Amino acid sequence: VVARLESDTPVNMSTAGKVIKCKAAVLWAANTPFSIEEVEVAPPKADEVRIKIVATGVCRSDDHVVTGGLVRPFPIILGHEAAGVVESVGEGVTSIKPGDKVIPLFIPQCGKCNCCLSTKGNLCIKNEIGSGTGLMPDGTTRFTCKGKAVHHFLGTSTFSEYTVVHESAVAKIDSAAPLEKVCLIGCGFSTGYGAVVQTAKVESGSTCAVFGLGGVGLAVVMGCKAAGASRIIAIDINKDKFAKAKELGATDCINPNDFKKPIHEVLIEMTGHGVDYSFEVVGLIETMTAALACCQNNYGVSVIVGVPPAAQKITFDPRLIFTGRTWKGSIFGGWKSKDEIPKLVADYMKKKFVLDPLITHTLPFNKINEGFDLLRTGK
């Protein structure tokens, strides 16, 4: 689902340095609907960028905050998968200018920490996933509503007509890119596709299993096809997902509820020895352990892509790893965000992959609650 906030038109530069009043979807408490409110968005401080959001995707990670699965302070403006146009920049910003088309980055790239400097990692130390403070790097917020400070989410907060991000958390993209499509490169597509080509490095001829066929799971299927996998087994309890999965490259689609035995045993029987690569894109500990167990017992690789539930622990037989399997995690598809997101947008513009099949509905911003209802019902 993509929520359309604004037309893809030039921004009004006369607002630079001033507080902007605009609409935002504020979440006042867990397990309540989003409330469309008028909020005040402060001007960007030094090293910050204020963005007019044009389109934002609806992602399961946002819903985890609604349900309490991901604990965050309230009130909060969620959203992290978006594209927009820069309205103004703070002092010292050099990589971005007003009028640029951009994608906000929930995994920033400061370029200075150990992960940014390493070729092996992408989880910049400036990320807000671990801390969960809901504040900008200086410890304050740029949003107020009804006289109350409103928290940020993952340094992006894209469920607002305007948002403020740190310069390290925004990437300039092709000025011709359609923002209502490439917003998906801000999370869902990049996360799934990158888990295959960056994290797992799937080889041509491989056998893959994909647990979960939401937007990210379908992007995993696309990545497996692009990598040349010979067999892509898609697994979901919602059979309505199977047609789209096959359209994007799945060779087999199976529903665990159709079998009396555990799904990992079904997959081992289907392949004779287990899959070369498996991807868990659900976010449940049961599917994480099943994805590990369905891998070939010596060289199989299983990648956790779905956001794990808070305060739950996995118990598994250590012999699953002792025989040689590898269990990996992938955050934002392993991409170094500021460097790689513009390249992915360029690849999309060159038609190296498609995004349209991942967009099921396009709704106006004030129907964001309907968007989440569609997400929760698997539609």
Short mmCIF file of C-alpha atoms in Angstrom, two decimals:
data_model
loop_
_atom_site.label_atom_id
_atom_site.label_comp_id
_atom_site.label_asym_id
_atom_site.label_seq_id
_atom_site.Cartn_x
_atom_site.Cartn_y
_atom_site.Cartn_z
CA VAL A 1 0.00 0.00 0.00
CA VAL A 2 1.25 3.47 -0.88
CA ALA A 3 -0.32 6.54 0.72
CA ARG A 4 -0.25 9.54 -1.57
CA LEU A 5 0.42 12.73 0.42
CA GLU A 6 1.06 15.39 -2.17
CA SER A 7 1.38 15.97 -5.88
CA ASP A 8 4.89 15.64 -7.26
CA THR A 9 5.32 19.41 -7.68
CA PRO A 10 8.07 21.87 -6.76
CA VAL A 11 8.09 22.85 -3.11
CA ASN A 12 7.42 26.34 -1.79
CA MET A 13 10.84 27.65 -0.79
CA SER A 14 9.43 30.68 1.07
CA THR A 15 8.82 28.49 4.13
CA ALA A 16 12.57 28.08 4.78
CA GLY A 17 13.46 28.91 8.37
CA LYS A 18 9.82 28.95 9.48
CA VAL A 19 7.62 26.49 11.34
CA ILE A 20 5.34 24.63 8.91
CA LYS A 21 1.82 23.59 9.91
CA CYS A 22 0.69 20.48 8.06
CA LYS A 23 -1.20 17.19 8.37
CA ALA A 24 0.33 14.13 9.99
CA ALA A 25 -0.94 10.74 11.16
CA VAL A 26 -0.24 10.81 14.90
CA LEU A 27 -0.35 7.64 17.00
CA TRP A 28 -1.26 8.72 20.54
CA ALA A 29 -1.14 5.24 22.10
CA ALA A 30 -0.69 1.57 21.20
CA ASN A 31 -3.65 -0.36 19.77
CA THR A 32 -5.47 2.79 18.66
CA PRO A 33 -6.11 4.13 15.13
CA PHE A 34 -3.94 6.81 13.58
CA SER A 35 -5.34 10.30 14.10
CA ILE A 36 -4.94 12.83 11.26
CA GLU A 37 -3.87 15.99 13.10
CA GLU A 38 -2.44 19.39 12.33
CA VAL A 39 1.16 19.38 13.54
CA GLU A 40 3.91 21.98 13.66
CA VAL A 41 7.17 20.96 11.99
CA ALA A 42 10.16 23.04 13.13
CA PRO A 43 12.81 24.20 10.64
CA PRO A 44 15.88 21.97 10.25
CA LYS A 45 18.76 22.65 12.62
CA ALA A 46 22.43 22.33 11.60
CA ASP A 47 23.10 19.18 9.53
CA GLU A 48 19.37 18.52 9.08
CA VAL A 49 17.00 18.45 6.10
CA ARG A 50 13.26 19.19 5.94
CA ILE A 51 11.40 17.14 3.34
CA LYS A 52 7.97 17.46 1.76
CA ILE A 53 6.80 13.83 1.66
CA VAL A 54 5.06 12.90 -1.61
CA ALA A 55 4.34 9.19 -1.04
CA THR A 56 4.88 6.74 1.80
CA GLY A 57 4.51 2.98 1.98
CA VAL A 58 2.68 1.12 4.74
CA CYS A 59 5.04 -1.42 6.34
CA ARG A 60 4.63 -4.15 8.94
CA SER A 61 7.37 -2.56 11.04
CA ASP A 62 5.11 0.47 11.56
CA ASP A 63 2.29 -1.86 12.61
CA HIS A 64 4.57 -3.51 15.19
CA VAL A 65 4.56 -0.18 17.05
CA VAL A 66 0.76 0.00 16.86
CA THR A 67 0.39 -3.49 18.33
CA GLY A 68 3.11 -3.03 20.95
CA GLY A 69 5.43 -5.62 19.38
CA LEU A 70 8.00 -2.84 18.93
CA VAL A 71 8.09 -0.59 21.99
CA ARG A 72 8.35 3.12 21.27
CA PRO A 73 7.43 6.30 23.19
CA PHE A 74 4.10 8.03 22.47
CA PRO A 75 2.80 10.18 20.91
CA ILE A 76 4.70 9.34 17.75
CA ILE A 77 4.63 9.88 13.99
CA LEU A 78 5.44 6.58 12.31
CA GLY A 79 6.46 5.85 8.71
CA HIS A 80 9.87 5.04 7.26
CA GLU A 81 9.36 3.98 3.61
CA ALA A 82 8.92 7.13 1.54
CA ALA A 83 10.07 9.60 -1.09
CA GLY A 84 9.77 13.35 -1.30
CA VAL A 85 11.26 16.71 -2.23
CA VAL A 86 13.63 18.77 -0.07
CA GLU A 87 11.97 21.96 1.20
CA SER A 88 14.92 23.44 3.11
CA VAL A 89 18.25 22.50 4.68
CA GLY A 90 20.02 23.49 7.87
CA GLU A 91 23.45 25.02 8.29
CA GLY A 92 26.33 22.85 7.10
CA VAL A 93 24.32 20.56 4.81
CA THR A 94 26.30 19.96 1.62
CA SER A 95 25.03 16.72 0.01
CA ILE A 96 21.41 17.88 -0.41
CA LYS A 97 19.77 21.12 -1.60
CA PRO A 98 16.18 22.43 -1.73
CA GLY A 99 14.25 20.97 -4.66
CA ASP A 100 16.16 17.67 -4.71
CA LYS A 101 14.13 14.48 -4.93
CA VAL A 102 15.10 12.26 -2.02
CA ILE A 103 14.43 9.06 -0.10
CA PRO A 104 14.66 9.24 3.73
CA LEU A 105 16.86 6.51 5.22
CA PHE A 106 15.83 4.65 8.38
CA ILE A 107 19.36 3.22 8.38
CA PRO A 108 21.60 6.30 8.07
CA GLN A 109 25.16 6.36 6.77
CA CYS A 110 27.41 8.70 8.72
CA GLY A 111 30.50 7.50 6.87
CA LYS A 112 32.65 7.58 10.01
CA CYS A 113 31.64 4.71 12.35
CA ASN A 114 33.08 1.19 12.24
CA CYS A 115 30.11 -0.25 10.29
CA CYS A 116 30.18 2.57 7.73
CA LEU A 117 33.94 2.17 7.28
CA SER A 118 33.77 -1.63 7.00
CA THR A 119 32.92 -3.44 3.76
CA LYS A 120 31.14 -6.07 5.88
CA GLY A 121 28.41 -3.97 7.50
CA ASN A 122 25.75 -1.30 6.98
CA LEU A 123 24.24 -0.70 10.43
CA CYS A 124 25.48 2.85 11.04
CA ILE A 125 25.97 3.71 14.70
CA LYS A 126 23.62 6.69 14.21
CA ASN A 127 20.64 4.34 13.66
CA GLU A 128 17.65 4.73 15.96
CA ILE A 129 16.56 1.09 15.89
CA GLY A 130 18.40 0.04 19.04
CA SER A 131 17.91 3.15 21.17
CA GLY A 132 14.27 3.81 20.32
CA THR A 133 14.37 7.29 21.88
CA GLY A 134 12.18 8.83 19.19
CA LEU A 135 14.39 11.93 19.14
CA MET A 136 16.73 13.63 16.72
CA PRO A 137 20.49 13.15 17.32
CA ASP A 138 20.57 16.30 19.49
CA GLY A 139 17.98 14.78 21.86
CA THR A 140 15.01 16.93 20.81
CA THR A 141 12.03 16.58 18.45
CA ARG A 142 10.92 18.70 15.48
CA PHE A 143 7.21 17.86 15.84
CA THR A 144 4.56 19.34 18.13
CA CYS A 145 0.81 18.72 18.18
CA LYS A 146 -1.76 20.36 20.47
CA GLY A 147 1.11 21.81 22.48
CA LYS A 148 2.74 18.41 23.06
CA ALA A 149 6.10 17.19 21.75
CA VAL A 150 5.64 14.30 19.29
CA HIS A 151 8.31 11.62 18.88
CA HIS A 152 10.07 10.68 15.65
CA PHE A 153 10.26 7.08 14.34
CA LEU A 154 13.54 5.59 13.06
CA GLY A 155 14.77 9.11 12.30
CA THR A 156 12.31 9.41 9.39
CA SER A 157 8.61 9.84 10.45
CA THR A 158 7.17 9.82 6.96
CA PHE A 159 3.47 9.74 7.95
CA SER A 160 3.59 13.52 7.83
CA GLU A 161 3.32 15.98 4.95
CA TYR A 162 6.66 17.41 6.11
CA THR A 163 9.40 15.75 8.15
CA VAL A 164 12.91 16.57 9.34
CA VAL A 165 15.81 14.11 9.07
CA HIS A 166 19.55 14.22 9.68
CA GLU A 167 21.70 14.73 6.57
CA SER A 168 23.16 11.23 7.06
CA ALA A 169 19.62 9.82 6.79
CA VAL A 170 18.60 11.06 3.35
CA ALA A 171 19.69 10.10 -0.18
CA LYS A 172 19.39 12.28 -3.29
CA ILE A 173 17.87 10.36 -6.20
CA ASP A 174 17.23 10.79 -9.94
CA SER A 175 15.07 13.90 -10.51
CA ALA A 176 12.98 11.94 -13.05
CA ALA A 177 12.11 9.09 -10.64
CA PRO A 178 8.37 8.57 -9.94
CA LEU A 179 8.19 9.10 -6.18
CA GLU A 180 4.98 7.09 -5.72
CA LYS A 181 6.89 4.02 -7.00
CA VAL A 182 10.46 4.46 -5.73
CA CYS A 183 9.25 5.15 -2.18
CA LEU A 184 9.34 1.32 -1.86
CA ILE A 185 13.12 1.46 -2.27
CA GLY A 186 13.11 3.24 1.12
CA CYS A 187 12.40 -0.10 2.83
CA GLY A 188 10.37 -3.01 1.47
CA PHE A 189 11.96 -3.64 -1.91
CA SER A 190 15.54 -2.90 -0.81
CA THR A 191 15.20 -5.01 2.34
CA GLY A 192 13.98 -8.12 0.52
CA TYR A 193 16.03 -7.84 -2.65
CA GLY A 194 19.21 -6.99 -0.74
CA ALA A 195 18.78 -9.92 1.67
CA VAL A 196 19.29 -12.15 -1.39
CA VAL A 197 21.92 -10.35 -3.45
CA GLN A 198 23.84 -8.61 -0.65
CA THR A 199 23.47 -10.66 2.54
CA ALA A 200 23.07 -14.24 1.28
CA LYS A 201 24.80 -13.72 -2.09
CA VAL A 202 22.65 -16.41 -3.70
CA GLU A 203 24.36 -18.12 -6.64
CA SER A 204 22.90 -19.13 -9.98
CA GLY A 205 21.30 -22.58 -9.87
CA SER A 206 20.54 -22.42 -6.12
CA THR A 207 17.40 -23.70 -4.43
CA CYS A 208 15.67 -21.12 -2.19
CA ALA A 209 12.75 -21.09 0.24
CA VAL A 210 10.93 -17.86 1.10
CA PHE A 211 8.76 -17.80 4.23
CA GLY A 212 6.18 -15.01 3.97
CA LEU A 213 4.87 -13.34 0.82
CA GLY A 214 4.11 -9.79 1.86
CA GLY A 215 5.83 -6.94 0.03
CA VAL A 216 9.26 -7.76 1.45
CA GLY A 217 8.85 -11.49 0.83
CA LEU A 218 7.91 -10.82 -2.78
CA ALA A 219 11.03 -8.65 -3.12
CA VAL A 220 13.02 -11.66 -1.83
CA VAL A 221 11.42 -13.78 -4.58
CA MET A 222 12.46 -11.12 -7.12
CA GLY A 223 16.01 -11.17 -5.74
CA CYS A 224 16.21 -14.97 -5.97
CA LYS A 225 15.06 -14.85 -9.59
CA ALA A 226 17.53 -12.07 -10.43
CA ALA A 227 20.32 -14.15 -8.82
CA GLY A 228 19.47 -17.08 -11.10
CA ALA A 229 18.02 -19.47 -8.51
CA SER A 230 16.77 -22.62 -10.24
CA ARG A 231 14.02 -23.32 -7.71
CA ILE A 232 12.20 -20.75 -5.56
CA ILE A 233 9.75 -22.26 -3.09
CA ALA A 234 7.33 -19.66 -1.68
CA ILE A 235 5.61 -20.43 1.63
CA ASP A 236 2.57 -18.61 3.08
CA ILE A 237 -0.63 -19.51 4.92
CA ASN A 238 -2.53 -17.10 2.63
CA LYS A 239 -2.94 -18.84 -0.74
CA ASP A 240 -4.16 -15.57 -2.28
CA LYS A 241 -0.48 -14.52 -2.33
CA PHE A 242 0.58 -17.37 -4.62
CA ALA A 243 -0.37 -15.89 -8.02
CA LYS A 244 1.72 -12.76 -7.44
CA ALA A 245 4.62 -14.85 -6.13
CA LYS A 246 4.59 -17.00 -9.29
CA GLU A 247 4.36 -13.90 -11.48
CA LEU A 248 7.55 -12.62 -9.83
CA GLY A 249 9.51 -15.86 -10.12
CA ALA A 250 8.39 -18.46 -7.56
CA THR A 251 8.52 -22.00 -9.01
CA ASP A 252 6.53 -23.67 -6.19
CA CYS A 253 3.99 -22.25 -3.71
CA ILE A 254 3.00 -24.18 -0.59
CA ASN A 255 0.70 -23.57 2.38
CA PRO A 256 1.97 -25.13 5.67
CA ASN A 257 -1.65 -25.71 6.71
CA ASP A 258 -2.03 -28.24 3.87
CA PHE A 259 0.43 -30.65 5.54
CA LYS A 260 0.33 -32.75 8.68
CA LYS A 261 4.10 -32.73 9.15
CA PRO A 262 6.33 -29.74 10.04
CA ILE A 263 7.03 -27.47 7.07
CA HIS A 264 10.81 -27.95 7.27
CA GLU A 265 10.33 -31.68 6.75
CA VAL A 266 8.11 -30.98 3.73
CA LEU A 267 10.82 -28.78 2.20
CA ILE A 268 13.56 -31.34 2.83
CA GLU A 269 11.44 -34.00 1.10
CA MET A 270 10.69 -31.65 -1.82
CA THR A 271 14.38 -30.96 -2.42
CA GLY A 272 15.93 -34.24 -1.28
CA HIS A 273 18.44 -32.56 1.03
CA GLY A 274 17.07 -29.17 2.07
CA VAL A 275 17.38 -25.80 0.36
CA ASP A 276 20.62 -23.93 -0.26
CA TYR A 277 19.12 -20.67 1.06
CA SER A 278 16.07 -19.82 3.11
CA PHE A 279 14.63 -16.42 4.02
CA GLU A 280 12.31 -15.74 6.96
CA VAL A 281 10.20 -12.69 6.09
CA VAL A 282 7.42 -13.08 8.66
CA GLY A 283 8.93 -12.08 12.00
CA LEU A 284 7.84 -15.10 14.06
CA ILE A 285 10.23 -17.28 16.05
CA GLU A 286 8.46 -20.43 14.82
CA THR A 287 9.10 -19.59 11.16
CA MET A 288 12.68 -18.50 11.96
CA THR A 289 13.54 -21.93 13.37
CA ALA A 290 11.65 -23.70 10.55
CA ALA A 291 13.60 -21.68 7.97
CA LEU A 292 16.90 -22.70 9.59
CA ALA A 293 15.89 -26.36 9.80
CA CYS A 294 14.85 -26.58 6.13
CA CYS A 295 18.36 -25.64 4.94
CA GLN A 296 20.88 -28.19 3.70
CA ASN A 297 22.50 -29.41 6.91
CA ASN A 298 26.14 -28.63 6.01
CA TYR A 299 26.24 -25.55 3.82
CA GLY A 300 22.69 -24.19 3.92
CA VAL A 301 22.27 -20.49 4.76
CA SER A 302 19.19 -19.05 6.46
CA VAL A 303 18.58 -15.30 6.62
CA ILE A 304 16.26 -13.58 9.12
CA VAL A 305 14.62 -10.64 7.34
CA GLY A 306 11.38 -10.20 9.31
CA VAL A 307 11.51 -7.96 12.38
CA PRO A 308 11.75 -10.24 15.45
CA PRO A 309 9.06 -9.85 18.12
CA ALA A 310 10.06 -7.98 21.26
CA ALA A 311 10.82 -9.93 24.46
CA GLN A 312 10.71 -13.38 22.84
CA LYS A 313 13.56 -15.88 22.80
CA ILE A 314 14.33 -18.70 20.38
CA THR A 315 15.08 -22.22 21.61
CA PHE A 316 16.61 -24.53 19.03
CA ASP A 317 18.72 -27.68 18.76
CA PRO A 318 22.37 -26.52 18.44
CA ARG A 319 23.08 -29.49 16.19
CA LEU A 320 21.26 -27.54 13.46
CA ILE A 321 24.26 -25.19 13.38
CA PHE A 322 26.94 -27.65 14.48
CA THR A 323 26.71 -29.52 11.18
CA GLY A 324 27.60 -26.37 9.25
CA ARG A 325 24.46 -24.36 8.57
CA THR A 326 24.79 -20.57 8.72
CA TRP A 327 22.16 -18.36 10.38
CA LYS A 328 22.32 -14.69 9.40
CA GLY A 329 20.38 -11.50 9.92
CA SER A 330 19.86 -8.80 7.31
CA ILE A 331 18.96 -5.19 8.08
CA PHE A 332 17.83 -3.02 5.17
CA GLY A 333 19.13 -5.67 2.80
CA GLY A 334 22.74 -5.01 3.78
CA TRP A 335 22.85 -1.84 1.65
CA LYS A 336 25.01 1.12 2.63
CA SER A 337 22.07 3.47 2.42
CA LYS A 338 23.33 6.85 1.26
CA ASP A 339 25.65 5.26 -1.32
CA GLU A 340 23.44 2.46 -2.62
CA ILE A 341 19.85 3.77 -2.63
CA PRO A 342 20.51 6.24 -5.50
CA LYS A 343 22.03 3.33 -7.47
CA LEU A 344 18.93 1.17 -6.86
CA VAL A 345 16.71 4.02 -8.07
CA ALA A 346 18.95 4.31 -11.17
CA ASP A 347 18.58 0.54 -11.75
CA TYR A 348 14.79 0.90 -11.50
CA MET A 349 14.87 3.73 -14.05
CA LYS A 350 16.87 1.42 -16.35
CA LYS A 351 14.11 -1.21 -15.90
CA LYS A 352 16.45 -3.70 -14.22
CA PHE A 353 13.55 -4.56 -11.85
CA VAL A 354 9.88 -3.66 -11.48
CA LEU A 355 8.02 -2.18 -8.51
CA ASP A 356 4.42 -2.00 -9.73
CA PRO A 357 3.52 -5.59 -8.68
CA LEU A 358 4.43 -4.69 -5.07
CA ILE A 359 1.85 -1.86 -4.97
CA THR A 360 -1.63 -3.28 -4.39
CA HIS A 361 -3.45 -0.05 -3.51
CA THR A 362 -2.81 3.69 -3.68
CA LEU A 363 -4.82 5.65 -1.13
CA PRO A 364 -5.09 9.30 -0.11
CA PHE A 365 -3.25 10.11 3.11
CA ASN A 366 -6.41 10.55 5.18
CA LYS A 367 -7.27 6.89 4.56
CA ILE A 368 -4.08 5.61 6.21
CA ASN A 369 -6.08 3.52 8.69
CA GLU A 370 -7.69 1.70 5.74
CA GLY A 371 -4.19 1.03 4.44
CA PHE A 372 -3.26 -0.67 7.70
CA ASP A 373 -6.49 -2.67 7.64
CA LEU A 374 -5.47 -3.96 4.18
CA LEU A 375 -2.03 -4.84 5.56
CA ARG A 376 -3.43 -6.73 8.54
CA THR A 377 -5.90 -8.73 6.44
CA GLY A 378 -3.21 -9.78 3.95
CA LYS A 379 -4.73 -7.80 1.08
#
